[in-house]
mmCIF file of C-alpha atoms in Angstrom:
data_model
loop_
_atom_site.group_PDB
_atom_site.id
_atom_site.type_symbol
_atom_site.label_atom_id
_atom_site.label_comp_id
_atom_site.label_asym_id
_atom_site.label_seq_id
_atom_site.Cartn_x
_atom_site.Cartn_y
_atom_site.Cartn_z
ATOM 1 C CA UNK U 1291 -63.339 -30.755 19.076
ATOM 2 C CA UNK U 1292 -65.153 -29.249 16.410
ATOM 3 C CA UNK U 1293 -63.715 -29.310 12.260
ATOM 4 C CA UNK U 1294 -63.831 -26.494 10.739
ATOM 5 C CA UNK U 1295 -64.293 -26.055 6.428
ATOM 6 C CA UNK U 1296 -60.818 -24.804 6.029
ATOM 7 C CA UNK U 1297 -59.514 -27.767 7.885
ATOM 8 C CA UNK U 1298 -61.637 -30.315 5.927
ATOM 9 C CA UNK U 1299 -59.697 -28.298 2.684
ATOM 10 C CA UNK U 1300 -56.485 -27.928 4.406
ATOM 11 C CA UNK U 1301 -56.357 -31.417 4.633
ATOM 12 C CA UNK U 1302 -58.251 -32.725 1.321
ATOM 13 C CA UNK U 1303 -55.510 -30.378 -0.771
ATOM 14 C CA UNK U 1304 -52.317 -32.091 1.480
ATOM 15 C CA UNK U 1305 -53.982 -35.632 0.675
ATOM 16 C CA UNK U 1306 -54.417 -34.203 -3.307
ATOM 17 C CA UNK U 1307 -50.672 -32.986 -2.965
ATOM 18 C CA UNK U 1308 -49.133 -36.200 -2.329
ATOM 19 C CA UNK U 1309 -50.909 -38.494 -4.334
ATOM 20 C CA UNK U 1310 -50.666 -36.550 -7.067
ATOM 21 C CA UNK U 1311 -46.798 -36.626 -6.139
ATOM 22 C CA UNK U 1312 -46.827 -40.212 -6.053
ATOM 23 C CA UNK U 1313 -48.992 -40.688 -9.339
ATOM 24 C CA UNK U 1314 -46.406 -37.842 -11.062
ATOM 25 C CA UNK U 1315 -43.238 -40.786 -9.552
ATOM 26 C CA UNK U 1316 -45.378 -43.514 -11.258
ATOM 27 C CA UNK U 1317 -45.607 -41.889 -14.610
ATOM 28 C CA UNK U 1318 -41.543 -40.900 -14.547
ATOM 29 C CA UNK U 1319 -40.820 -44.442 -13.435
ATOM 30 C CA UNK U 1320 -42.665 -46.168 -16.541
ATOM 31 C CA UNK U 1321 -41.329 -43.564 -18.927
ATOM 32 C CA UNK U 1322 -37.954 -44.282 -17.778
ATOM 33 C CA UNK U 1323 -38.768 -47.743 -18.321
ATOM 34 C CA UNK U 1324 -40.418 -47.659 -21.470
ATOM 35 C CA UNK U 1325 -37.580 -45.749 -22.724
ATOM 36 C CA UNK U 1326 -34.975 -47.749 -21.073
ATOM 37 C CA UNK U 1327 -36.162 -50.997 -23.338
ATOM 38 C CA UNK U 1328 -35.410 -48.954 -26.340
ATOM 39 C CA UNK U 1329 -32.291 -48.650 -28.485
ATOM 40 C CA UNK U 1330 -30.223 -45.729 -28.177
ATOM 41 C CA UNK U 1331 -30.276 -44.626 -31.649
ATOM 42 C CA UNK U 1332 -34.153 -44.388 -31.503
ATOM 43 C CA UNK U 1333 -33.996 -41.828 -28.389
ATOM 44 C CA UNK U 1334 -34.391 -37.838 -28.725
ATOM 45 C CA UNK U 1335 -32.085 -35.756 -26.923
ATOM 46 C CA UNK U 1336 -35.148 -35.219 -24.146
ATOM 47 C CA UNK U 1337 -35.395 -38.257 -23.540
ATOM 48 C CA UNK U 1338 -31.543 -39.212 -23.140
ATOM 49 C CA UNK U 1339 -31.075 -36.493 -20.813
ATOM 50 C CA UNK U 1340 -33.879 -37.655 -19.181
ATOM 51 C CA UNK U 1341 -32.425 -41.689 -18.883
ATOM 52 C CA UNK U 1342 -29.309 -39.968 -17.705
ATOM 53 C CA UNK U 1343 -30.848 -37.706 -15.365
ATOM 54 C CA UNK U 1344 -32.605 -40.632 -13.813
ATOM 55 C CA UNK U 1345 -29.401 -43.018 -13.804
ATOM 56 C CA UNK U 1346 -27.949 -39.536 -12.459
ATOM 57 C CA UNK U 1347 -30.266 -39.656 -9.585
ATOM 58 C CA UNK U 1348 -30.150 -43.271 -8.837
ATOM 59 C CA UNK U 1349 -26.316 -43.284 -8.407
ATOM 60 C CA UNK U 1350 -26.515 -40.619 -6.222
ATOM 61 C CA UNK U 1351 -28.863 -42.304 -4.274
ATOM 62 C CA UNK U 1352 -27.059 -45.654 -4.009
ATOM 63 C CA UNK U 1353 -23.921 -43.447 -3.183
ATOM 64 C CA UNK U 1354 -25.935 -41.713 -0.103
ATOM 65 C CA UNK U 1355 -27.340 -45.071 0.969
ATOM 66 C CA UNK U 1356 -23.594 -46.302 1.106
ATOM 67 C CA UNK U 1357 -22.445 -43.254 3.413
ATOM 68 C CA UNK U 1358 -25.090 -43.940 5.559
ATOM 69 C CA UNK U 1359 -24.581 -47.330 5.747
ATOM 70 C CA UNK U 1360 -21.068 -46.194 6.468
ATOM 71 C CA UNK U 1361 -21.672 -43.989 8.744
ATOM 72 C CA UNK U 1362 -23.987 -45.656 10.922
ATOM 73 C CA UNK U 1363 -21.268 -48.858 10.843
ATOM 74 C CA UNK U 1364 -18.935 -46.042 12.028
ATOM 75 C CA UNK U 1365 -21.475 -45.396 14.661
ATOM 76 C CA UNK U 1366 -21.945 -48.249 15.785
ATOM 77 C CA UNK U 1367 -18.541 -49.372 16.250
ATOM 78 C CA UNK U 1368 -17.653 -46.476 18.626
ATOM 79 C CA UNK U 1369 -20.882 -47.499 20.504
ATOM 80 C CA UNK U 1370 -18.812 -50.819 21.173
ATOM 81 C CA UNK U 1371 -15.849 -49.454 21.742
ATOM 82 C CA UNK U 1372 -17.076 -46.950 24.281
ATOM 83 C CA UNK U 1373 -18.877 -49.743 25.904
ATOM 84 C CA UNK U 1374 -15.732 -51.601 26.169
ATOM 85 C CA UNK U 1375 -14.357 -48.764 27.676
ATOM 86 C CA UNK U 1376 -16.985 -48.471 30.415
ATOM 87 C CA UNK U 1377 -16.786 -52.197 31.028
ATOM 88 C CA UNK U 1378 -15.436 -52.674 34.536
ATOM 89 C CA UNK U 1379 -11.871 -54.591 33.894
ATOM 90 C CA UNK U 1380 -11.037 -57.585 35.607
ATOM 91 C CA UNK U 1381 -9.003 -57.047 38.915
ATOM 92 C CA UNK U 1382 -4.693 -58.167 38.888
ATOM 93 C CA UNK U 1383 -4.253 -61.172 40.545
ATOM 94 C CA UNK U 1384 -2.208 -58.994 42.559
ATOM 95 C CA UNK U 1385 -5.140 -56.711 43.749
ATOM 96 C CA UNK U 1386 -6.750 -59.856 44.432
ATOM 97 C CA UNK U 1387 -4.441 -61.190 46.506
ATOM 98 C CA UNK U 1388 -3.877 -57.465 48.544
ATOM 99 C CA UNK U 1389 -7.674 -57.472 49.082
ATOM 100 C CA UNK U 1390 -7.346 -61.658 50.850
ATOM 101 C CA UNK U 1391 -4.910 -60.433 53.082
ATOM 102 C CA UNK U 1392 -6.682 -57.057 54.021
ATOM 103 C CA UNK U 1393 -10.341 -59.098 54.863
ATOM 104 C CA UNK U 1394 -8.493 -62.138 56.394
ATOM 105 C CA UNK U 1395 -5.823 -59.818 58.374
ATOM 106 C CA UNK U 1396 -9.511 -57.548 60.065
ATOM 107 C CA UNK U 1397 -11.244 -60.926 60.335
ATOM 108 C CA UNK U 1398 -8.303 -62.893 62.535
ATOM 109 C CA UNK U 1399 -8.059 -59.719 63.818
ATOM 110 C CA UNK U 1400 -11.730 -59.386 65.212
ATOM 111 C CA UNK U 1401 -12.029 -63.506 65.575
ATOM 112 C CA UNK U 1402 -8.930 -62.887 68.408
ATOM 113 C CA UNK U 1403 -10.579 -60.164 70.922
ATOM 114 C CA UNK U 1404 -13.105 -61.353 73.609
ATOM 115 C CA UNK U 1405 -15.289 -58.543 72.818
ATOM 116 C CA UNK U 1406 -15.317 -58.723 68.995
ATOM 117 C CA UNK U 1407 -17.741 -55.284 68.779
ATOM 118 C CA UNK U 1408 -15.415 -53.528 70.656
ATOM 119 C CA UNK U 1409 -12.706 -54.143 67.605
ATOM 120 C CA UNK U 1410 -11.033 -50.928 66.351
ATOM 121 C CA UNK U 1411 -8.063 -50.285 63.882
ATOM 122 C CA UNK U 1412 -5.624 -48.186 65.469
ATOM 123 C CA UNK U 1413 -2.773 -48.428 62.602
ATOM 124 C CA UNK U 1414 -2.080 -50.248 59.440
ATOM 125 C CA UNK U 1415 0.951 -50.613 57.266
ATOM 126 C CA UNK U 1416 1.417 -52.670 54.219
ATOM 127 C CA UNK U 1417 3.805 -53.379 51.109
ATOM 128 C CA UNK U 1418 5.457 -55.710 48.934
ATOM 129 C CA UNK U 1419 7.949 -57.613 50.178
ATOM 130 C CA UNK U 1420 11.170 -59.460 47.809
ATOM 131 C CA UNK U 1421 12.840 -61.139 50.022
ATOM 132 C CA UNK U 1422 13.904 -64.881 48.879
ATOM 133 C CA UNK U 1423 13.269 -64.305 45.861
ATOM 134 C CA UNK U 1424 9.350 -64.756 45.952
ATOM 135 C CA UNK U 1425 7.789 -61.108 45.840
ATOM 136 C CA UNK U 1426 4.919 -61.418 49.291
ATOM 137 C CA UNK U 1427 2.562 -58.627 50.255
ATOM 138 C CA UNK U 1428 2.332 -58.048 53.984
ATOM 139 C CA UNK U 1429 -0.379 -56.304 56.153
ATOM 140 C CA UNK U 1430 0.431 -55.429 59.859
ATOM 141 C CA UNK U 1431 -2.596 -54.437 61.746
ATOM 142 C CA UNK U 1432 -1.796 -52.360 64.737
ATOM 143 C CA UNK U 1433 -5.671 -52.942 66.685
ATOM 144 C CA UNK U 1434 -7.744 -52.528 70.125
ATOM 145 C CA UNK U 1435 -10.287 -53.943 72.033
ATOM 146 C CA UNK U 1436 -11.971 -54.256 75.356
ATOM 147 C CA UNK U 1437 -11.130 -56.880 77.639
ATOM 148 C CA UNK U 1438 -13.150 -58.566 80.304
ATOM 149 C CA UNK U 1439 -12.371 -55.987 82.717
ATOM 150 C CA UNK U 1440 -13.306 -52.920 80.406
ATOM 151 C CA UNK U 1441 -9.510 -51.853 79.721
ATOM 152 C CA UNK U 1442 -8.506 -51.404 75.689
ATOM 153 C CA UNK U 1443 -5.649 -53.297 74.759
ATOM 154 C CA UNK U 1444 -3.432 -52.659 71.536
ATOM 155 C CA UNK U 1445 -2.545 -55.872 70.035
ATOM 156 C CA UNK U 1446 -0.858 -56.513 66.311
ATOM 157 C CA UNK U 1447 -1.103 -58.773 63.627
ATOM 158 C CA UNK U 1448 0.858 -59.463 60.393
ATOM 159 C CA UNK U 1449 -0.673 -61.140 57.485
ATOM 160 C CA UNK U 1450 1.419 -62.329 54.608
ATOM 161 C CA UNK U 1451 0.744 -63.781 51.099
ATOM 162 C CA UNK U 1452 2.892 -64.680 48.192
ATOM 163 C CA UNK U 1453 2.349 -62.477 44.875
ATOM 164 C CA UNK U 1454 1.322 -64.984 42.149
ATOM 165 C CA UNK U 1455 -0.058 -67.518 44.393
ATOM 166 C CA UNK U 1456 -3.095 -68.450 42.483
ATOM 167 C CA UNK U 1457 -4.898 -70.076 45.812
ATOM 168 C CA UNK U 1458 -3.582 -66.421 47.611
ATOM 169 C CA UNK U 1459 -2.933 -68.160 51.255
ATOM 170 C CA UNK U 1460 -2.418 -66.194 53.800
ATOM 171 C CA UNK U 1461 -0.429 -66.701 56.712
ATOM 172 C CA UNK U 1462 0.012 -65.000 59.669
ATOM 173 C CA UNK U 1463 1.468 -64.116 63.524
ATOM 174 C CA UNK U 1464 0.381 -62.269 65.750
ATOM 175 C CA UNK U 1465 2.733 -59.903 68.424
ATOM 176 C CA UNK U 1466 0.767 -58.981 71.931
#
């Protein structure tokens, strides 16, 4: 890639501009300074508007600083908070429990048929039960399966477990 002249001076006057920005910040910083470490009374009118200018800008810029700071802790917070939202919750005990019965209900289930590949859920039912006082979540499985002679047979299974159970037990019988 070639460089042309007028990029060389492109670039040489953008390099000019900004130091002599930085040199012209210099100068205003030492004057304000310099003019800072001397009394009042001794100060022209210039140069008073000029401290106050400066003190002017620096609030403002403290003031900016602090809304951003702000604003980004603003930020940030609904960043957690919509995390926290997202976060998968923990299941109920209850849900817990419903899912035991459910797996250990299809496994009997399957575990009880010669054939267990020809196993096949026909019907299901389920609910919470408050009978004696203790609140119990059945499952009754209405399901098929192949016998030694090739003939589907429907056989059913209830599960049961007690809601609040902590070790979530299930129990169950089985109806031919």
């Amino acid at each position: 890639m070639a460089i042309t002249k007028s990029g060389v001076v492109i670039f040489l006057v953008v390099v000019g501009l900004l130091y002599y920005g930085s040199a012209e910040k210099s100068k205003e910083n030492e004057r304000y300074n310099s003019l800072k470490s001397k009394p009042i009374s001794e100060l022209s009118s210039d140069d008073r508007s000029f401290i106050q200018l400066k003190d002017k800008e620096a609030a403002e810029k403290k003031i900016s600083e602090a809304l951003q700071r702000k604003k980004d802790a603003a930020n940030e917070l609904k960043a957690k908070k919509r995390e926290e939202e997202n976060k998968p919750k923990p299941l109920s005990e209850q849900v817990l429990l419903q899912n035991e019965v459910i797996f250990t209900c299809n496994d009997l289930a399957k575990n009880m048929l010669s054939y267990p590949e020809s196993y096949n859920t026909e019907q299901t039912e389920s609910g919470i039960s408050d009978e004696s006082g203790k609140k119990t979540y059945y499952y009754t499985l209405h399901f098929s399966g192949l016998n030694a002679f090739n003939v589907r047979g429907i056989h059913t299974i209830e599960c049961y477990g007690t809601v609040g159970d902590r070790s979530r037990q299930v129990t169950y019988r089985t109806f031919n």
